[in-house]
DNA sequence: GTATATGCAAACAATTTGCACGCCT
DNA sequence: AGGCGTGCAAATTGTTTGCATATAC
């Protein structure tokens, strides 16, 4: 059986640019935002290519996909960390590991765990200050 | 200013049926599944009505929306609990509060927290048993 | 050389919305 | 009576895909 990881991937300029863009920001952008940024470097890149490469990068474990309502958002940080979503300004903000302490799972041993995603919803520092 | 909660809602049979369906299951169904169930009671109910009522029920805090990739899933349980998503069978399984111990947030006080969602991804008991 | 990747546009799937009518309150 | 809710169908939005060509290896 052929797993997706067994496909021999080429290193394309488009994919490199997309990964660079994601690693250079912490705003957890949408595919469309990434597309607009990528067009600054590759004016005729297509949105389809952006989607295809985001999928490949995710399969490779080089980026993370964040489900935020309808749209997917993407994250170039793959070390363990969590997210805070501000209901006021809609930003997604990184939450560091040491801001969530004592987390321990006690699931039955028949479950195996790949990853734990935590999404905290609330109002961020900036929006709280402005109100 | 008029907030959505200030709109005077009527109690419609459609909305009641949809809430009943959600409270009677723990499979965290999609809008489409809810629609199919609702049609058994109200044959000519429309999918648009299902979506509209799911939105209202969510605004009311009577149900929870779970973002699972492309499709939204809905949960009639609103007490604090978490979710486990099996990558093998795609089920979403409830994780009880006492299965996640010691969780404590240490965010800066300038952040206010509404809710904490935890999604554990892995392989469930059934799928692990079958492999 | 050959198979993967691309750009483009069309297709898709999930959700939302405009409208005329219906039914709570 | 008045306005929110409904059914229906069309529109919208985010994402995927088929195809011919380009490119990495």
mmCIF file of C-alpha atoms (C1' of nucleotides) in Angstrom:
data_model
loop_
_atom_site.group_PDB
_atom_site.id
_atom_site.type_symbol
_atom_site.label_atom_id
_atom_site.label_comp_id
_atom_site.label_asym_id
_atom_site.label_seq_id
_atom_site.Cartn_x
_atom_site.Cartn_y
_atom_site.Cartn_z
ATOM 1 C CA UNK A 1 0.000 0.000 0.000
ATOM 2 C CA UNK A 2 1.229 3.425 -0.900
ATOM 3 C CA UNK A 3 1.002 5.979 1.860
ATOM 4 C CA UNK A 4 1.038 9.629 0.949
ATOM 5 C CA UNK A 5 4.444 9.951 2.600
ATOM 6 C CA UNK A 6 5.883 7.492 0.085
ATOM 7 C CA UNK A 7 5.229 9.795 -2.847
ATOM 8 C CA UNK A 8 8.463 11.326 -3.953
ATOM 9 C CA UNK A 9 8.052 15.059 -3.557
ATOM 10 C CA UNK A 10 9.990 17.570 -5.567
ATOM 11 C CA UNK A 11 11.253 20.730 -3.976
ATOM 12 C CA UNK A 12 9.466 23.467 -5.779
ATOM 13 C CA UNK A 13 9.989 27.171 -5.380
ATOM 14 C CA UNK A 14 6.280 27.639 -4.718
ATOM 15 C CA UNK A 15 6.311 25.260 -1.777
ATOM 16 C CA UNK A 16 9.411 26.861 -0.317
ATOM 17 C CA UNK A 17 7.868 30.320 -0.507
ATOM 18 C CA UNK A 18 4.659 29.158 1.144
ATOM 19 C CA UNK A 19 6.558 27.556 4.002
ATOM 20 C CA UNK A 20 8.719 30.673 4.415
ATOM 21 C CA UNK A 21 5.618 32.857 4.602
ATOM 22 C CA UNK A 22 4.097 30.656 7.286
ATOM 23 C CA UNK A 23 7.282 30.569 9.337
ATOM 24 C CA UNK A 24 7.595 34.335 9.172
ATOM 25 C CA UNK A 25 4.226 35.139 10.723
ATOM 26 C CA UNK A 26 2.350 34.333 13.889
ATOM 27 C CA UNK A 27 -1.076 35.490 12.751
ATOM 28 C CA UNK A 28 -2.217 31.968 11.775
ATOM 29 C CA UNK A 29 -3.322 33.066 8.335
ATOM 30 C CA UNK A 30 -5.940 31.688 5.983
ATOM 31 C CA UNK A 31 -5.088 30.133 2.624
ATOM 32 C CA UNK A 32 -6.178 33.320 0.951
ATOM 33 C CA UNK A 33 -3.843 35.539 2.959
ATOM 34 C CA UNK A 34 -0.975 33.194 2.191
ATOM 35 C CA UNK A 35 -1.922 33.374 -1.479
ATOM 36 C CA UNK A 36 -1.787 37.181 -1.445
ATOM 37 C CA UNK A 37 1.625 37.154 0.213
ATOM 38 C CA UNK A 38 2.940 34.523 -2.178
ATOM 39 C CA UNK A 39 1.853 36.607 -5.163
ATOM 40 C CA UNK A 40 4.314 39.273 -4.096
ATOM 41 C CA UNK A 41 7.103 36.812 -4.821
ATOM 42 C CA UNK A 42 5.461 34.726 -7.534
ATOM 43 C CA UNK A 43 2.890 36.968 -9.233
ATOM 44 C CA UNK A 44 1.222 34.212 -11.226
ATOM 45 C CA UNK A 45 1.038 31.552 -8.511
ATOM 46 C CA UNK A 46 -2.437 30.089 -8.311
ATOM 47 C CA UNK A 47 -4.684 29.594 -5.333
ATOM 48 C CA UNK A 48 -4.950 25.921 -6.227
ATOM 49 C CA UNK A 49 -1.200 25.572 -5.848
ATOM 50 C CA UNK A 50 -1.354 27.214 -2.449
ATOM 51 C CA UNK A 51 -4.001 24.753 -1.297
ATOM 52 C CA UNK A 52 -2.128 21.786 -2.739
ATOM 53 C CA UNK A 53 1.089 22.774 -1.031
ATOM 54 C CA UNK A 54 -0.570 23.506 2.280
ATOM 55 C CA UNK A 55 -1.928 19.986 2.170
ATOM 56 C CA UNK A 56 1.488 18.530 1.397
ATOM 57 C CA UNK A 57 3.217 20.588 4.086
ATOM 58 C CA UNK A 58 0.632 19.399 6.569
ATOM 59 C CA UNK A 59 1.115 15.768 5.541
ATOM 60 C CA UNK A 60 4.851 16.273 6.008
ATOM 61 C CA UNK A 61 4.231 17.580 9.513
ATOM 62 C CA UNK A 62 5.861 20.880 8.621
ATOM 63 C CA UNK A 63 2.801 22.978 9.396
ATOM 64 C CA UNK A 64 -0.394 22.652 11.405
ATOM 65 C CA UNK A 65 -3.934 23.288 10.313
ATOM 66 C CA UNK A 66 -6.236 25.106 12.729
ATOM 67 C CA UNK A 67 -9.987 24.752 12.331
ATOM 68 C CA UNK A 68 -11.528 28.110 12.948
ATOM 69 C CA UNK A 69 -15.134 28.057 11.932
ATOM 70 C CA UNK A 70 -15.539 27.777 8.206
ATOM 71 C CA UNK A 71 -12.048 28.690 7.162
ATOM 72 C CA UNK A 72 -8.894 26.791 7.852
ATOM 73 C CA UNK A 73 -5.975 28.650 9.317
ATOM 74 C CA UNK A 74 -2.389 27.510 9.183
ATOM 75 C CA UNK A 75 0.520 27.630 11.576
ATOM 76 C CA UNK A 76 4.218 27.322 10.799
ATOM 77 C CA UNK A 77 5.022 26.560 14.439
ATOM 78 C CA UNK A 78 4.976 22.850 15.073
ATOM 79 C CA UNK A 79 6.405 22.723 18.578
ATOM 80 C CA UNK A 80 3.793 22.035 21.248
ATOM 81 C CA UNK A 81 1.755 25.121 21.981
ATOM 82 C CA UNK A 82 -1.872 26.120 22.184
ATOM 83 C CA UNK A 83 -4.160 28.844 20.906
ATOM 84 C CA UNK A 84 -6.310 31.644 22.208
ATOM 85 C CA UNK A 85 -9.083 33.001 20.031
ATOM 86 C CA UNK A 86 -10.366 36.469 20.766
ATOM 87 C CA UNK A 87 -14.099 36.727 20.134
ATOM 88 C CA UNK A 88 -13.750 40.478 19.814
ATOM 89 C CA UNK A 89 -10.959 40.972 17.275
ATOM 90 C CA UNK A 90 -10.940 37.418 15.923
ATOM 91 C CA UNK A 91 -7.190 37.081 16.272
ATOM 92 C CA UNK A 92 -5.673 33.721 17.119
ATOM 93 C CA UNK A 93 -2.839 34.138 19.596
ATOM 94 C CA UNK A 94 -0.212 31.605 20.599
ATOM 95 C CA UNK A 95 -0.414 30.224 24.111
ATOM 96 C CA UNK A 96 2.847 28.817 25.366
ATOM 97 C CA UNK A 97 3.193 25.470 27.039
ATOM 98 C CA UNK A 98 3.987 26.967 30.411
ATOM 99 C CA UNK A 99 0.724 28.919 30.358
ATOM 100 C CA UNK A 100 -1.215 25.666 30.551
ATOM 101 C CA UNK A 101 0.068 23.771 33.547
ATOM 102 C CA UNK A 102 -0.648 20.403 35.004
ATOM 103 C CA UNK A 103 -2.411 18.966 31.998
ATOM 104 C CA UNK A 104 -2.565 15.215 32.249
ATOM 105 C CA UNK A 105 -4.752 12.791 30.338
ATOM 106 C CA UNK A 106 -6.210 9.725 32.015
ATOM 107 C CA UNK A 107 -7.738 8.017 29.042
ATOM 108 C CA UNK A 108 -8.170 4.285 28.948
ATOM 109 C CA UNK A 109 -5.040 2.542 27.660
ATOM 110 C CA UNK A 110 -6.965 1.291 24.658
ATOM 111 C CA UNK A 111 -6.815 4.825 23.269
ATOM 112 C CA UNK A 112 -3.610 6.093 21.690
ATOM 113 C CA UNK A 113 -2.987 9.804 21.502
ATOM 114 C CA UNK A 114 -1.367 11.596 18.584
ATOM 115 C CA UNK A 115 -1.868 15.181 19.616
ATOM 116 C CA UNK A 116 -3.749 17.437 21.990
ATOM 117 C CA UNK A 117 -5.146 20.712 20.737
ATOM 118 C CA UNK A 118 -6.360 23.332 23.147
ATOM 119 C CA UNK A 119 -8.330 26.330 21.993
ATOM 120 C CA UNK A 120 -9.134 28.934 24.607
ATOM 121 C CA UNK A 121 -11.880 31.358 23.669
ATOM 122 C CA UNK A 122 -12.273 34.748 25.276
ATOM 123 C CA UNK A 123 -11.254 38.378 25.012
ATOM 124 C CA UNK A 124 -7.612 39.284 24.472
ATOM 125 C CA UNK A 125 -5.451 41.791 26.324
ATOM 126 C CA UNK A 126 -5.819 44.498 23.686
ATOM 127 C CA UNK A 127 -9.599 44.246 23.373
ATOM 128 C CA UNK A 128 -10.013 44.165 27.156
ATOM 129 C CA UNK A 129 -7.902 47.299 27.422
ATOM 130 C CA UNK A 130 -9.934 49.160 24.854
ATOM 131 C CA UNK A 131 -13.350 48.442 26.299
ATOM 132 C CA UNK B 1 -27.335 48.507 20.220
ATOM 133 C CA UNK B 2 -29.265 45.340 19.597
ATOM 134 C CA UNK B 3 -27.427 42.157 20.408
ATOM 135 C CA UNK B 4 -28.565 38.933 18.849
ATOM 136 C CA UNK B 5 -29.717 37.723 22.250
ATOM 137 C CA UNK B 6 -32.154 40.625 22.453
ATOM 138 C CA UNK B 7 -34.177 39.379 19.506
ATOM 139 C CA UNK B 8 -37.407 37.936 20.735
ATOM 140 C CA UNK B 9 -37.400 34.331 19.657
ATOM 141 C CA UNK B 10 -40.516 32.322 19.095
ATOM 142 C CA UNK B 11 -40.715 28.707 20.134
ATOM 143 C CA UNK B 12 -41.162 26.771 16.971
ATOM 144 C CA UNK B 13 -41.743 23.083 16.601
ATOM 145 C CA UNK B 14 -38.809 22.829 14.213
ATOM 146 C CA UNK B 15 -36.395 24.261 16.753
ATOM 147 C CA UNK B 16 -37.695 21.975 19.487
ATOM 148 C CA UNK B 17 -37.285 18.885 17.327
ATOM 149 C CA UNK B 18 -33.735 19.853 16.366
ATOM 150 C CA UNK B 19 -32.765 20.363 19.992
ATOM 151 C CA UNK B 20 -34.378 17.059 20.970
ATOM 152 C CA UNK B 21 -32.433 15.249 18.264
ATOM 153 C CA UNK B 22 -29.157 16.727 19.475
ATOM 154 C CA UNK B 23 -29.873 15.894 23.094
ATOM 155 C CA UNK B 24 -30.710 12.318 22.195
ATOM 156 C CA UNK B 25 -27.419 11.452 20.551
ATOM 157 C CA UNK B 26 -23.742 11.505 21.431
ATOM 158 C CA UNK B 27 -22.376 11.104 17.926
ATOM 159 C CA UNK B 28 -21.793 14.846 17.425
ATOM 160 C CA UNK B 29 -23.668 14.885 14.139
ATOM 161 C CA UNK B 30 -23.386 17.147 11.119
ATOM 162 C CA UNK B 31 -26.160 19.482 10.008
ATOM 163 C CA UNK B 32 -27.054 17.040 7.284
ATOM 164 C CA UNK B 33 -27.500 14.136 9.670
ATOM 165 C CA UNK B 34 -29.702 16.284 11.888
ATOM 166 C CA UNK B 35 -31.699 17.251 8.811
ATOM 167 C CA UNK B 36 -32.294 13.614 7.903
ATOM 168 C CA UNK B 37 -33.442 12.816 11.434
ATOM 169 C CA UNK B 38 -35.686 15.872 11.562
ATOM 170 C CA UNK B 39 -37.368 14.856 8.317
ATOM 171 C CA UNK B 40 -38.663 11.758 10.063
ATOM 172 C CA UNK B 41 -40.767 14.011 12.268
ATOM 173 C CA UNK B 42 -41.282 16.966 9.913
ATOM 174 C CA UNK B 43 -41.058 15.578 6.377
ATOM 175 C CA UNK B 44 -40.966 18.946 4.639
ATOM 176 C CA UNK B 45 -38.519 20.703 6.952
ATOM 177 C CA UNK B 46 -35.790 22.398 4.968
ATOM 178 C CA UNK B 47 -32.044 22.232 5.377
ATOM 179 C CA UNK B 48 -31.964 26.014 5.597
ATOM 180 C CA UNK B 49 -34.224 25.876 8.637
ATOM 181 C CA UNK B 50 -31.924 23.350 10.255
ATOM 182 C CA UNK B 51 -28.936 25.625 9.752
ATOM 183 C CA UNK B 52 -30.827 28.679 10.971
ATOM 184 C CA UNK B 53 -31.950 26.929 14.117
ATOM 185 C CA UNK B 54 -28.566 25.443 14.840
ATOM 186 C CA UNK B 55 -27.201 28.976 14.741
ATOM 187 C CA UNK B 56 -29.905 30.224 17.109
ATOM 188 C CA UNK B 57 -29.454 27.324 19.516
ATOM 189 C CA UNK B 58 -25.742 28.002 19.561
ATOM 190 C CA UNK B 59 -26.310 31.706 20.245
ATOM 191 C CA UNK B 60 -28.602 30.695 23.090
ATOM 192 C CA UNK B 61 -25.858 28.526 24.534
ATOM 193 C CA UNK B 62 -28.080 25.453 24.233
ATOM 194 C CA UNK B 63 -25.719 23.566 21.958
ATOM 195 C CA UNK B 64 -22.035 23.630 21.022
ATOM 196 C CA UNK B 65 -20.498 23.706 17.583
ATOM 197 C CA UNK B 66 -17.441 21.545 16.997
ATOM 198 C CA UNK B 67 -15.154 22.423 14.111
ATOM 199 C CA UNK B 68 -14.049 19.226 12.506
ATOM 200 C CA UNK B 69 -12.279 19.991 9.283
ATOM 201 C CA UNK B 70 -14.671 21.155 6.643
ATOM 202 C CA UNK B 71 -17.944 20.256 8.268
ATOM 203 C CA UNK B 72 -19.326 21.560 11.502
ATOM 204 C CA UNK B 73 -20.527 19.084 14.051
ATOM 205 C CA UNK B 74 -22.926 19.841 16.849
ATOM 206 C CA UNK B 75 -23.204 18.746 20.451
ATOM 207 C CA UNK B 76 -26.259 18.896 22.676
ATOM 208 C CA UNK B 77 -24.113 18.475 25.812
ATOM 209 C CA UNK B 78 -23.140 21.848 27.197
ATOM 210 C CA UNK B 79 -21.614 20.823 30.507
ATOM 211 C CA UNK B 80 -17.844 20.994 30.518
ATOM 212 C CA UNK B 81 -16.315 18.078 28.690
ATOM 213 C CA UNK B 82 -13.808 17.487 25.936
ATOM 214 C CA UNK B 83 -13.504 15.504 22.734
ATOM 215 C CA UNK B 84 -11.448 12.714 21.248
ATOM 216 C CA UNK B 85 -11.279 12.363 17.487
ATOM 217 C CA UNK B 86 -10.300 8.982 16.080
ATOM 218 C CA UNK B 87 -8.253 9.362 12.917
ATOM 219 C CA UNK B 88 -9.172 5.833 11.933
ATOM 220 C CA UNK B 89 -12.967 5.748 12.182
ATOM 221 C CA UNK B 90 -13.510 9.515 12.318
ATOM 222 C CA UNK B 91 -15.780 9.296 15.326
ATOM 223 C CA UNK B 92 -15.789 12.079 17.881
ATOM 224 C CA UNK B 93 -16.010 10.672 21.377
ATOM 225 C CA UNK B 94 -16.779 12.504 24.596
ATOM 226 C CA UNK B 95 -13.957 12.857 27.078
ATOM 227 C CA UNK B 96 -15.113 13.470 30.612
ATOM 228 C CA UNK B 97 -13.735 16.158 32.854
ATOM 229 C CA UNK B 98 -12.058 13.693 35.174
ATOM 230 C CA UNK B 99 -10.105 12.222 32.277
ATOM 231 C CA UNK B 100 -8.233 15.502 31.915
ATOM 232 C CA UNK B 101 -6.765 16.322 35.288
ATOM 233 C CA UNK B 102 -4.813 19.208 36.681
ATOM 234 C CA UNK B 103 -5.541 21.612 33.888
ATOM 235 C CA UNK B 104 -4.816 25.173 34.946
ATOM 236 C CA UNK B 105 -4.382 28.247 32.813
ATOM 237 C CA UNK B 106 -1.807 30.870 33.682
ATOM 238 C CA UNK B 107 -2.678 33.519 31.156
ATOM 239 C CA UNK B 108 -1.989 37.152 31.824
ATOM 240 C CA UNK B 109 -4.856 38.786 33.748
ATOM 241 C CA UNK B 110 -5.552 41.060 30.794
ATOM 242 C CA UNK B 111 -7.094 38.056 29.036
ATOM 243 C CA UNK B 112 -10.568 36.877 29.970
ATOM 244 C CA UNK B 113 -11.562 33.304 29.274
ATOM 245 C CA UNK B 114 -14.984 32.210 28.078
ATOM 246 C CA UNK B 115 -14.305 28.578 27.368
ATOM 247 C CA UNK B 116 -11.605 25.993 26.908
ATOM 248 C CA UNK B 117 -11.938 23.414 24.179
ATOM 249 C CA UNK B 118 -9.700 20.391 24.103
ATOM 250 C CA UNK B 119 -9.551 18.100 21.119
ATOM 251 C CA UNK B 120 -7.454 14.990 21.483
ATOM 252 C CA UNK B 121 -6.557 13.263 18.244
ATOM 253 C CA UNK B 122 -5.574 9.625 18.072
ATOM 254 C CA UNK B 123 -6.901 6.107 17.622
ATOM 255 C CA UNK B 124 -9.886 4.971 19.652
ATOM 256 C CA UNK B 125 -10.358 1.804 21.675
ATOM 257 C CA UNK B 126 -12.354 0.021 18.989
ATOM 258 C CA UNK B 127 -9.947 0.779 16.154
ATOM 259 C CA UNK B 128 -6.943 -0.142 18.270
ATOM 260 C CA UNK B 129 -8.580 -3.446 19.143
ATOM 261 C CA UNK B 130 -9.215 -4.321 15.526
ATOM 262 C CA UNK B 131 -5.706 -3.665 14.234
ATOM 263 C "C1'" DG C 1 12.985 11.049 -19.937
ATOM 264 C "C1'" DT C 2 9.408 10.768 -16.837
ATOM 265 C "C1'" DA C 3 6.513 11.619 -13.274
ATOM 266 C "C1'" DT C 4 5.287 15.269 -10.112
ATOM 267 C "C1'" DA C 5 3.853 20.154 -9.867
ATOM 268 C "C1'" DT C 6 1.780 24.119 -11.850
ATOM 269 C "C1'" DG C 7 -1.767 27.590 -13.651
ATOM 270 C "C1'" DC C 8 -6.161 28.017 -15.019
ATOM 271 C "C1'" DA C 9 -10.889 27.382 -14.811
ATOM 272 C "C1'" DA C 10 -14.581 24.594 -13.840
ATOM 273 C "C1'" DA C 11 -16.627 21.688 -10.309
ATOM 274 C "C1'" DC C 12 -17.906 20.722 -5.608
ATOM 275 C "C1'" DA C 13 -19.677 20.807 -0.984
ATOM 276 C "C1'" DA C 14 -21.115 23.208 3.016
ATOM 277 C "C1'" DT C 15 -23.530 26.984 4.379
ATOM 278 C "C1'" DT C 16 -26.118 31.300 3.796
ATOM 279 C "C1'" DT C 17 -29.630 34.217 2.021
ATOM 280 C "C1'" DG C 18 -33.774 36.583 -0.592
ATOM 281 C "C1'" DC C 19 -38.378 36.117 -1.009
ATOM 282 C "C1'" DA C 20 -43.242 35.287 -0.395
ATOM 283 C "C1'" DC C 21 -46.042 33.074 2.684
ATOM 284 C "C1'" DG C 22 -47.172 31.002 7.375
ATOM 285 C "C1'" DC C 23 -47.747 30.993 12.134
ATOM 286 C "C1'" DC C 24 -46.351 32.335 17.040
ATOM 287 C "C1'" DT C 25 -47.454 35.659 20.504
ATOM 288 C "C1'" DA D 1 -51.810 42.721 13.772
ATOM 289 C "C1'" DG D 2 -47.113 42.485 13.476
ATOM 290 C "C1'" DG D 3 -42.932 40.455 12.957
ATOM 291 C "C1'" DC D 4 -40.150 36.333 13.427
ATOM 292 C "C1'" DG D 5 -39.764 31.732 11.214
ATOM 293 C "C1'" DT D 6 -40.363 28.687 7.304
ATOM 294 C "C1'" DG D 7 -39.717 26.261 2.732
ATOM 295 C "C1'" DC D 8 -37.742 26.733 -1.442
ATOM 296 C "C1'" DA D 9 -34.242 27.702 -4.575
ATOM 297 C "C1'" DA D 10 -30.573 30.443 -5.873
ATOM 298 C "C1'" DA D 11 -26.302 32.512 -4.355
ATOM 299 C "C1'" DT D 12 -22.010 32.513 -1.892
ATOM 300 C "C1'" DT D 13 -17.812 30.866 0.043
ATOM 301 C "C1'" DG D 14 -13.968 27.870 0.836
ATOM 302 C "C1'" DT D 15 -11.722 24.170 -1.232
ATOM 303 C "C1'" DT D 16 -10.799 20.568 -4.675
ATOM 304 C "C1'" DT D 17 -9.956 18.751 -9.207
ATOM 305 C "C1'" DG D 18 -9.243 17.823 -14.480
ATOM 306 C "C1'" DC D 19 -6.342 19.007 -17.924
ATOM 307 C "C1'" DA D 20 -2.556 20.539 -20.734
ATOM 308 C "C1'" DT D 21 1.900 22.334 -20.012
ATOM 309 C "C1'" DA D 22 6.155 23.182 -17.270
ATOM 310 C "C1'" DT D 23 9.762 21.682 -14.342
ATOM 311 C "C1'" DA D 24 12.547 18.957 -10.896
ATOM 312 C "C1'" DC D 25 15.347 15.205 -10.644
#
